[in-house]
XYZ file of C-alpha atoms in Angstrom:
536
model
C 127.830 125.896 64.924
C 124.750 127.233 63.276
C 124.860 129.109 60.108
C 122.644 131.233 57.582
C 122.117 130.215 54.215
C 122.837 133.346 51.601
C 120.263 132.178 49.129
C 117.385 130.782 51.508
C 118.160 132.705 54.563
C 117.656 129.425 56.157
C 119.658 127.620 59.121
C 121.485 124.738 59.388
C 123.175 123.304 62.096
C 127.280 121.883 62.005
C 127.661 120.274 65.200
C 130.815 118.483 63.420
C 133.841 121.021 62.985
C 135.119 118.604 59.854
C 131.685 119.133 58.590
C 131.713 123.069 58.967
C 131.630 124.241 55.207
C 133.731 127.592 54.417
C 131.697 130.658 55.399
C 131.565 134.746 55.647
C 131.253 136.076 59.034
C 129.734 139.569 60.085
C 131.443 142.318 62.692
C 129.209 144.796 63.576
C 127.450 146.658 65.910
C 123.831 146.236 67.620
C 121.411 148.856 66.680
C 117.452 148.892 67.398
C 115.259 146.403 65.290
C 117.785 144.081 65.104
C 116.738 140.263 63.180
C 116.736 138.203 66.129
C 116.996 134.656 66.022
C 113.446 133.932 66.794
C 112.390 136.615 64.349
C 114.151 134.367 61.444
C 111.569 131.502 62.611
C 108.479 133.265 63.314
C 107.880 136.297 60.981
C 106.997 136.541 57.236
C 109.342 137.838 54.674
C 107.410 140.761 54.558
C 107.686 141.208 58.141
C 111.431 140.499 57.786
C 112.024 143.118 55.397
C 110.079 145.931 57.187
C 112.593 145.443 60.230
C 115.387 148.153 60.706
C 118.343 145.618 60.703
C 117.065 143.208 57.532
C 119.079 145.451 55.091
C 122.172 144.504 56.753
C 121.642 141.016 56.757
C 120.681 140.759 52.697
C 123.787 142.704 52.093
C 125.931 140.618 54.349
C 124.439 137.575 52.451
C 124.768 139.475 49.111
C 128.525 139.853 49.632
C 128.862 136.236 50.280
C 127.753 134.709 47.703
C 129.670 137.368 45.519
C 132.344 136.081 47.252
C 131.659 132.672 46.245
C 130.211 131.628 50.112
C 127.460 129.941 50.748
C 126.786 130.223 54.266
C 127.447 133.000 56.436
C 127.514 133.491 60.338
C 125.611 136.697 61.977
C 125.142 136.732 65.903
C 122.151 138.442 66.103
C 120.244 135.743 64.092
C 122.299 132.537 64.113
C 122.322 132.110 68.169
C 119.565 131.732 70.535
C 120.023 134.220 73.013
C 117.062 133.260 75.227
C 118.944 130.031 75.954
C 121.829 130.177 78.294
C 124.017 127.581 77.247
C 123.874 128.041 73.605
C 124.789 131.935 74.569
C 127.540 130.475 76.968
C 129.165 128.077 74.350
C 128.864 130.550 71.362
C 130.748 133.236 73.348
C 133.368 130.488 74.592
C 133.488 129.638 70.988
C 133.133 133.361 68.677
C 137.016 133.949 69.130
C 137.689 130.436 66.844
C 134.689 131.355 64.943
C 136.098 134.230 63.540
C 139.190 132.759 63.176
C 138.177 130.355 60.665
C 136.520 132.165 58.494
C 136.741 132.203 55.034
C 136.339 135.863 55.130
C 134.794 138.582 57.996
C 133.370 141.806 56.441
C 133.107 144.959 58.925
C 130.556 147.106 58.487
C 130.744 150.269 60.311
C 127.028 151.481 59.711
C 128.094 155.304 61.744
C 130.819 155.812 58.619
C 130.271 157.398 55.400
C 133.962 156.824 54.797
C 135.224 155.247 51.633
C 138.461 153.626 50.480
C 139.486 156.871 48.393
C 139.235 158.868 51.687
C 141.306 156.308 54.309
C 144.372 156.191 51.360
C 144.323 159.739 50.608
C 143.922 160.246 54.640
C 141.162 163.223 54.193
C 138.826 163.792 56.783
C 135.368 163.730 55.783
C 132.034 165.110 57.720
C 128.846 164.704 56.061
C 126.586 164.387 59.036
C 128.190 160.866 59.637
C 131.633 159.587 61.868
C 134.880 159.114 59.556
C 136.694 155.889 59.591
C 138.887 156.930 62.587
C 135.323 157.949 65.099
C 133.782 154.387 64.021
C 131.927 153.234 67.304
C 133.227 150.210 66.370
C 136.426 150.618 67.497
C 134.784 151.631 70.719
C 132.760 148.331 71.726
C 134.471 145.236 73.451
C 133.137 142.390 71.145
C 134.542 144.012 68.270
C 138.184 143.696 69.773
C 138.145 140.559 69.327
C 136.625 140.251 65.738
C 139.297 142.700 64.554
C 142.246 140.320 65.829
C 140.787 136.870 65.215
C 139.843 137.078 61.362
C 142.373 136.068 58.806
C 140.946 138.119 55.932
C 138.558 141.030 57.299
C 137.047 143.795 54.748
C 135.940 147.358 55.889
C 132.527 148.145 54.658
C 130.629 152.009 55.461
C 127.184 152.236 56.221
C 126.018 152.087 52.072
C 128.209 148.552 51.978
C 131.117 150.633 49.795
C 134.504 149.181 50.215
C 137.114 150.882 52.713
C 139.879 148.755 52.621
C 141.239 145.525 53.912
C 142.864 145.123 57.680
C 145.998 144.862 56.111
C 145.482 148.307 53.758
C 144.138 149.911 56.792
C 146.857 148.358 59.146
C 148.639 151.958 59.898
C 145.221 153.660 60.923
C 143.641 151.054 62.605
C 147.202 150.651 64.672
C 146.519 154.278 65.394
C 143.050 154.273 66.661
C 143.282 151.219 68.330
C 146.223 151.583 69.987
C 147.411 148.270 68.795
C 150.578 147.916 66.918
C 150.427 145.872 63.355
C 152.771 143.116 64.758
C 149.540 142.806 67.460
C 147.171 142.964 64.590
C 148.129 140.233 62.813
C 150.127 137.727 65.418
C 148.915 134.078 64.811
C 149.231 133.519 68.456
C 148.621 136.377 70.773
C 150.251 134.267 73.746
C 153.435 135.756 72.774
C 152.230 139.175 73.914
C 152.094 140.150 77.439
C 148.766 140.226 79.626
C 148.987 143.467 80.347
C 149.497 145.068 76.670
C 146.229 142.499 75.363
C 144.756 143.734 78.736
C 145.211 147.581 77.559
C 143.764 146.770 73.637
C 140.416 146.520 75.655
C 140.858 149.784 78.257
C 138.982 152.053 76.599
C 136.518 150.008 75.175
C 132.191 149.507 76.375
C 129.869 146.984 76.346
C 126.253 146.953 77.223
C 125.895 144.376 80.087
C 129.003 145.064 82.533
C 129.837 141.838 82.587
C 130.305 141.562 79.081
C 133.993 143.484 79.172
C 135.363 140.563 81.095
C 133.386 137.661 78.676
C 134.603 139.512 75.326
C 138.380 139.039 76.191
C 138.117 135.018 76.776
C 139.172 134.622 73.192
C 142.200 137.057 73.297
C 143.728 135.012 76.306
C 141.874 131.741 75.002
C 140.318 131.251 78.020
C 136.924 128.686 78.870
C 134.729 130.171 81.305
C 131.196 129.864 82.774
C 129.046 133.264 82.379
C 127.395 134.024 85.424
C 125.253 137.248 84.100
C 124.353 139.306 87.461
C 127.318 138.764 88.983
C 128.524 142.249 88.291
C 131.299 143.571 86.298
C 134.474 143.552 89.382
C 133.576 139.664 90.247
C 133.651 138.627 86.368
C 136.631 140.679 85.848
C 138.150 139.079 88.745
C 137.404 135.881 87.680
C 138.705 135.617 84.288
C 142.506 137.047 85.668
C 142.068 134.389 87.878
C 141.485 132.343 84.971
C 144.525 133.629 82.931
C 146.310 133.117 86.045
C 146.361 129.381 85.823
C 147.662 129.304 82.602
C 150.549 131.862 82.280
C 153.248 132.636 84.978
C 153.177 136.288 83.402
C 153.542 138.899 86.212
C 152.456 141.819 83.688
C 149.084 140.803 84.949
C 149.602 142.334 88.652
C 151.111 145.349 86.847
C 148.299 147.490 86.663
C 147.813 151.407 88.001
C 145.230 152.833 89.514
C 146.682 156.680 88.513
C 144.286 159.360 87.364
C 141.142 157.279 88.293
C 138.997 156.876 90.631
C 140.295 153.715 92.434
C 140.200 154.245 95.863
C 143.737 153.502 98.119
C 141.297 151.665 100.677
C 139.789 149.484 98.306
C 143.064 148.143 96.103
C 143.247 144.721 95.723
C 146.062 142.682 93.639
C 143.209 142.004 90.650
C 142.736 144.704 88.972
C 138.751 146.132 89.080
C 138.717 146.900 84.789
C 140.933 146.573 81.671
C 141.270 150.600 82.577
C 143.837 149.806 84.878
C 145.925 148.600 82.266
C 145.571 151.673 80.201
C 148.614 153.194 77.677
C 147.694 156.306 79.400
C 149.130 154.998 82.692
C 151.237 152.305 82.457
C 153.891 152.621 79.414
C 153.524 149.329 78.030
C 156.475 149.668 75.960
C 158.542 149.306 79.141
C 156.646 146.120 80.008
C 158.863 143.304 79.558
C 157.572 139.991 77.319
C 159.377 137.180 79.163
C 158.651 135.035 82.590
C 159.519 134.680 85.889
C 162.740 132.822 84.765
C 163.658 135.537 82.953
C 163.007 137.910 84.949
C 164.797 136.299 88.049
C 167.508 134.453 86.261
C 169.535 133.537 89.946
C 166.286 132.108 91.523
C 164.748 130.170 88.242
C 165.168 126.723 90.455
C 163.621 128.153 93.343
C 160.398 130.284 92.234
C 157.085 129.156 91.700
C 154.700 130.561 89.341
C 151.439 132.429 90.514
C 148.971 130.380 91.738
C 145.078 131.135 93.720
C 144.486 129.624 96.998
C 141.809 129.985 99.621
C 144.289 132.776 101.411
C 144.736 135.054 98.308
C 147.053 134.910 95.308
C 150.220 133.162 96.393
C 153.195 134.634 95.067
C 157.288 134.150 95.261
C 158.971 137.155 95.272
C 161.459 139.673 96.484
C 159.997 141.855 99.157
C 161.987 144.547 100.192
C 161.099 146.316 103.541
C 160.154 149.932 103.200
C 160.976 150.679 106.690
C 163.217 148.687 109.245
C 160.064 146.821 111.638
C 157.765 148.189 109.692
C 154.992 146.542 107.742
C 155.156 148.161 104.267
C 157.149 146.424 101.706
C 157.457 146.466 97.659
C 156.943 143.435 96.344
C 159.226 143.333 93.515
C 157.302 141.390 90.322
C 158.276 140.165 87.366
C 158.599 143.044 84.764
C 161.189 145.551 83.976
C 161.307 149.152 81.814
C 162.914 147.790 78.308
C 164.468 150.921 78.475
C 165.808 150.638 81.868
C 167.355 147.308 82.014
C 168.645 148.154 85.678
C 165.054 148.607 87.562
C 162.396 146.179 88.449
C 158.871 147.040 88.684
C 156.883 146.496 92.474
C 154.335 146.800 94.075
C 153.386 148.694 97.430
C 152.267 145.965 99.338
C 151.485 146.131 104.153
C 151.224 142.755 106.127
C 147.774 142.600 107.526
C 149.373 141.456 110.949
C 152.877 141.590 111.934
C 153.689 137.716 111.888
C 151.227 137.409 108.958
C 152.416 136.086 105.169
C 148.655 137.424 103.721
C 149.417 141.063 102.255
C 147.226 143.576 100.481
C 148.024 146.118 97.790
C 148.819 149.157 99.743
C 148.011 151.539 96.915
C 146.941 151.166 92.643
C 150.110 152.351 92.283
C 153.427 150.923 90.389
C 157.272 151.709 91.816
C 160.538 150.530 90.824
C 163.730 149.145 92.400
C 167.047 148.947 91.124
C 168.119 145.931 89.909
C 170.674 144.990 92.369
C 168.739 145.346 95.344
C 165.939 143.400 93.865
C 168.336 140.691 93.133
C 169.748 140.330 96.941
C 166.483 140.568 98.078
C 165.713 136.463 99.126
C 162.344 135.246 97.812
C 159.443 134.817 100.263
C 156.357 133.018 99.856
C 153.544 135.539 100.312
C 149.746 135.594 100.011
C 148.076 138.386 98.340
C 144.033 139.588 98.702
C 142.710 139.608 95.485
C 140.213 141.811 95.339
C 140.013 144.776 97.665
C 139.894 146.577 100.955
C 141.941 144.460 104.144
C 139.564 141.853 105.523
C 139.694 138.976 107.993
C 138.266 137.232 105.214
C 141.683 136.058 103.784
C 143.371 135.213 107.750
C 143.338 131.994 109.004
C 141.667 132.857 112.251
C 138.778 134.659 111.068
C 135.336 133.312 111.452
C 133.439 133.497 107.883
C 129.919 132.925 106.620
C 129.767 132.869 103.215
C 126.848 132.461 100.921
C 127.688 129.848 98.106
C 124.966 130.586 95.257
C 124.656 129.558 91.925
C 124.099 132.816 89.945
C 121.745 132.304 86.811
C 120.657 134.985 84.048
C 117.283 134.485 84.564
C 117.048 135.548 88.638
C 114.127 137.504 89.952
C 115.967 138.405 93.399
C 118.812 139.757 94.465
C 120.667 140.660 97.805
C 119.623 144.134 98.670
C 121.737 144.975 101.818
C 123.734 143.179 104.666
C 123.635 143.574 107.976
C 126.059 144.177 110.074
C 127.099 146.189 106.438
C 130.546 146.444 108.795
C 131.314 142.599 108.593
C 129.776 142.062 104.690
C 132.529 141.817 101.986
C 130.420 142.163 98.581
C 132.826 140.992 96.256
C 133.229 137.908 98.442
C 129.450 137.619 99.423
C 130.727 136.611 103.039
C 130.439 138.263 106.217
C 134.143 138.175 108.010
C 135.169 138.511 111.362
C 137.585 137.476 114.563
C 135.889 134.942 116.740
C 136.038 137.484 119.327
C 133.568 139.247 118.002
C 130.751 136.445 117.949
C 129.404 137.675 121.378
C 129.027 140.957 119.695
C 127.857 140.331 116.579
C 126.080 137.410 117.104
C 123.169 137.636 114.504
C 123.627 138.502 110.815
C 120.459 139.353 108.234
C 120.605 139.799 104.423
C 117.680 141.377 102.661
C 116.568 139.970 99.321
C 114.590 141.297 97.027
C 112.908 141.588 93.717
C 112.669 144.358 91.437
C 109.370 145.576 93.034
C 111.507 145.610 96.304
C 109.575 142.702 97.698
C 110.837 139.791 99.427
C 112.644 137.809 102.433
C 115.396 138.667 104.872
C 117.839 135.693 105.757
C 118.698 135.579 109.411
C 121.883 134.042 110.120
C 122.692 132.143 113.632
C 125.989 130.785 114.933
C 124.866 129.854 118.692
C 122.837 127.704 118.306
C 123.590 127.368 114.202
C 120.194 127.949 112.128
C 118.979 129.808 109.204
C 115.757 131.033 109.280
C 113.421 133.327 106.706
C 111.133 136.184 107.290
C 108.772 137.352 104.303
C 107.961 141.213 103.714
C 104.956 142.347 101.842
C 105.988 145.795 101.961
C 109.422 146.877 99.829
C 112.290 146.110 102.143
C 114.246 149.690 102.848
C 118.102 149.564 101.619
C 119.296 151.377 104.956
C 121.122 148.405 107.147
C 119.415 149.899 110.496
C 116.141 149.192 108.807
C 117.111 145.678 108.377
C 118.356 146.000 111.955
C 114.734 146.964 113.654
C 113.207 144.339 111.398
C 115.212 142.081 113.034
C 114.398 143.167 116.421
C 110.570 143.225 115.706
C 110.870 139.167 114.164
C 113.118 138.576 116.841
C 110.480 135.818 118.441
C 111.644 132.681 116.255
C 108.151 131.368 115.791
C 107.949 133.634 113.140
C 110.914 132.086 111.285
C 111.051 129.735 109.197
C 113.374 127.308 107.342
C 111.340 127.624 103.986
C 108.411 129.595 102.541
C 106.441 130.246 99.780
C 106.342 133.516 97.605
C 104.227 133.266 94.891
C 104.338 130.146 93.217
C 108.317 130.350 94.296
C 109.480 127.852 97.178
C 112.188 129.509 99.107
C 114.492 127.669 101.568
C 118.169 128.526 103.259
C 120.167 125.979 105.146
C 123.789 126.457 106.935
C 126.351 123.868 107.606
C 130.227 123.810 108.387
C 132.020 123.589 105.460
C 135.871 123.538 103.984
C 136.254 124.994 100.798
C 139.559 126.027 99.199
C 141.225 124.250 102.319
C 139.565 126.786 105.329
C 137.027 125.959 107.716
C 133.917 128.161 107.553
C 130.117 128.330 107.554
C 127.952 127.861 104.082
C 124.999 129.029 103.516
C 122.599 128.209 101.255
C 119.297 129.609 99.746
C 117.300 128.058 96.482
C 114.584 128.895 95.101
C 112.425 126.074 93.511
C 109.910 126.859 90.487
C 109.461 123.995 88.648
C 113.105 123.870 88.759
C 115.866 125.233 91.301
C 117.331 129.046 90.969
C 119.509 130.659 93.059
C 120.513 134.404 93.899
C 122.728 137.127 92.292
């Protein structure tokens, strides 16, 4: 841990947590002209004081050592954020940063707000937000430095008190949506998925990914960030994550209602903390117990959630919505606290008629009364995690899937997909039965860089090869485009293994592969540059 010295405005690294002295920590949010880590080492004081942001350091500092601290954390100048492991370990690590503290002041620089106003509960407007508009209480990384901190103090934009988190516990409850038992829990594990998941619904970040990485504290969760991989697949990713360490079924008991989800593309992960808004799901109703609970005549026999190569796989009553039919509701484990006799479930259709893989027929949430869940057997089912029915998840499906490292520092990036028909995004795999090889025998990608520049990947089964052809001109979005490009490189003497763009070295390989227990084919593409990078 690295930390700012409130006299010297120097840095010192702690790399030993018994060596970590007792320090002040800052909650805030990022305006222009912020002190940047680098700026700290390379500018003059002069130069340091002239920036936008330096005021709110020297106070931060200021109210340290008034406090009797020393040493005092701020993000924006106490981690290197053009290295991407220090930025990966400091946001695996900021939820237990803030939660040994000695003390976290929250300075809300949009509030003119002071304490006289928040206990008299007058609203004031003097060109600035109140207390209650803060866009604090609107940005994801701040959910998480309002629940971790021990001791936090509310400061307005002049650095005058507000109040403490625990003076201010009855607003900030209101705003946030958040009771005060949630706002000062040691150990939010007690608390269901869904009701942390809906603390963070109606919150923003800047990079889209970020509103999956900001919640790893709140469900103390380790994970790789993988910037560019888009907001869905790091969403995805960290419920699978949760997933592995709770057997809470709160977590498939999302709703899609009054949004813009799309019945056709519903998977059993939910696409954003949205889904798990107050506004559509009553979270009071949500039960806080587990499966054993919830299932108390089958505790012996179920099995907790678990992610396999086929989808989520599951243990639960599924009751048939029609007799032959293929539309169930897969009763999970929750139930209305006020309506001890119903079950919640989920619309769920079998993919095939003899299949056990099942996708979310709709972002919606039923009930069933609690005696027909009850004599309703279990069944072992798989569900598709992430969206629209595939053959991607069916054990007779032919796949080609493209198994790339994704780093923050990428210059290209898949563009389009041809046949789009057979391309799953979210997966980056094309998908299909075998009987469709004849037809669909040749598959492209076009990558890119920002200029539109670059490669397209052609993809062989019979005879199995991957080959490269470079574009000077910007590669055209529209698959049919890809298509004729195809066509007019058709002669494989213009293909090639590798090649060289710039001072890049690009090269793409396939092979048969088993990963996650199925058979399919993996594809690979690298770019070398001194050192090896890989798509988004």
């Amino acid at each position: 841990m690295r930390l700012l010295n409130a006299k010297t405005f120097t840095r010192a690294d702690f790399n030993n947590e018994s060596t970590v002295p007792d320090y002040a920590i800052l909650s805030h949010t990022w305006g222009d002209d912020e002190v940047t880590f680098r700026d700290l080492a390379e500018l003059s004081r002069e130069q340091l004081v002239s920036k936008r942001a330096w005021e709110k350091v020297e106070k931060c500092c200021t109210k340290a050592m008034e406090w009797g601290l020393e040493w005092v954390w701020i993000d924006t100048c106490c981690i290197d954020q053009s290295s991407s492991a220090e930025l990966s370990e400091a946001i695996n690590s900021m939820y237990q940063w803030y939660r040994k503290s000695a003390v976290c002041y929250a300075y809300l620089s949009d509030v003119d707000s002071v304490e006289e106003d928040c206990l008299s509960d007058r609203v004031i407007d003097q060109g600035h937000s109140s207390f209650d508009k803060a866009r604090w209480f609107s940005r994801g990384w701040c959910l998480q430095e309002l629940l971790a901190p021990r001791n936090m103090q509310f400061y307005n934009m002049r650095w005058e008190f507000i109040g403490s988190k625990d003076s201010l516990k009855e607003r900030i409850s209101t705003i946030t949506h958040i009771d005060e038992y949630g706002l000062f829990i040691p150990d939010l594990s007690v608390l269901s998925v869904a009701e942390r998941m809906s603390w963070a619904a109606h919150r923003q970040t800047t990079r889209e990914e970020d509103i999956a990485y900001c919640l790893l504290g709140i469900f103390n969760i380790n994970m790789p960030l993988l910037y560019g991989e888009g907001e869905t697949r790091a969403f995805g990713r960290l419920q699978e994550e949760i997933m592995k360490r709770t057997e809470d079924h709160s977590i498939l008991a999302w709703s899609g209602r009054g949004t813009d989800f799309r019945n056709d593309m519903v998977g059993f992960l939910a696409p954003h903390p949205s889904a798990f808004s107050y506004g559509k799901i009553d979270l009071r109703d949500l039960p806080k117990h587990d499966i054993a609970q919830a299932f108390p005549r089958h505790v012996i026999e179920a099995a907790p959630l678990s992610i396999t190569g086929r989808g989520i796989c599951a243990e639960l009553p599924l009751i048939s919505c029609h007799p032959h039919g293929v539309d169930y509701l897969a009763v999970i484990g929750c139930q209305k606290s006020g309506s001890p006799e119903s079950y919640y479930a989920i619309p769920v259709t079998r993919l095939k008629k003899s299949s056990d893989v099942f996708r979310r027929r709709s972002p919606d949430l039923q009930t069933v009364l609690l005696n027909e869940a009850e004599k309703t057997p279990l069944v072992t089912i798989f569900l598709l995690r992430h969206s629209k029915p595939t053959h991607l998840e069916i054990k007779d499906t032919t796949q080609v899937w493209l198994s790339l490292l994704e780093m923050r520092d990428c210059i290209y990036k898949i563009q389009s997909a041809y046949p789009p028909s057979l391309w799953n995004v979210d997966r980056r795999a094309f998908a299909f039965s075998p009987l469709d090889k004849e037809v669909y025998p040749r598959m492209a990608l076009a990558i890119a860089n920002a200029e539109g520049k670059g490669f397209v990947l052609k993809i062989d089964l019979n005879p199995l090869c991957a080959h490269l052809v470079e574009f000077n001109e910007p590669i055209s979005e529209e698959p049919d485009m890809i298509e004729k490009k195809l066509l007019i490189h058709d002669n494989f003497h213009v293909c090639k293994s590798s090649l060289v763009l710039g001072q890049n070295t690009v090269t793409a390989s396939i092979q048969e592969s088993i990963v996650l227990g199925q058979g399919l084919y993996e594809v690979k593409i690298s770019i070398i540059a001194g050192r090896t990078r890989q798509f988004s």
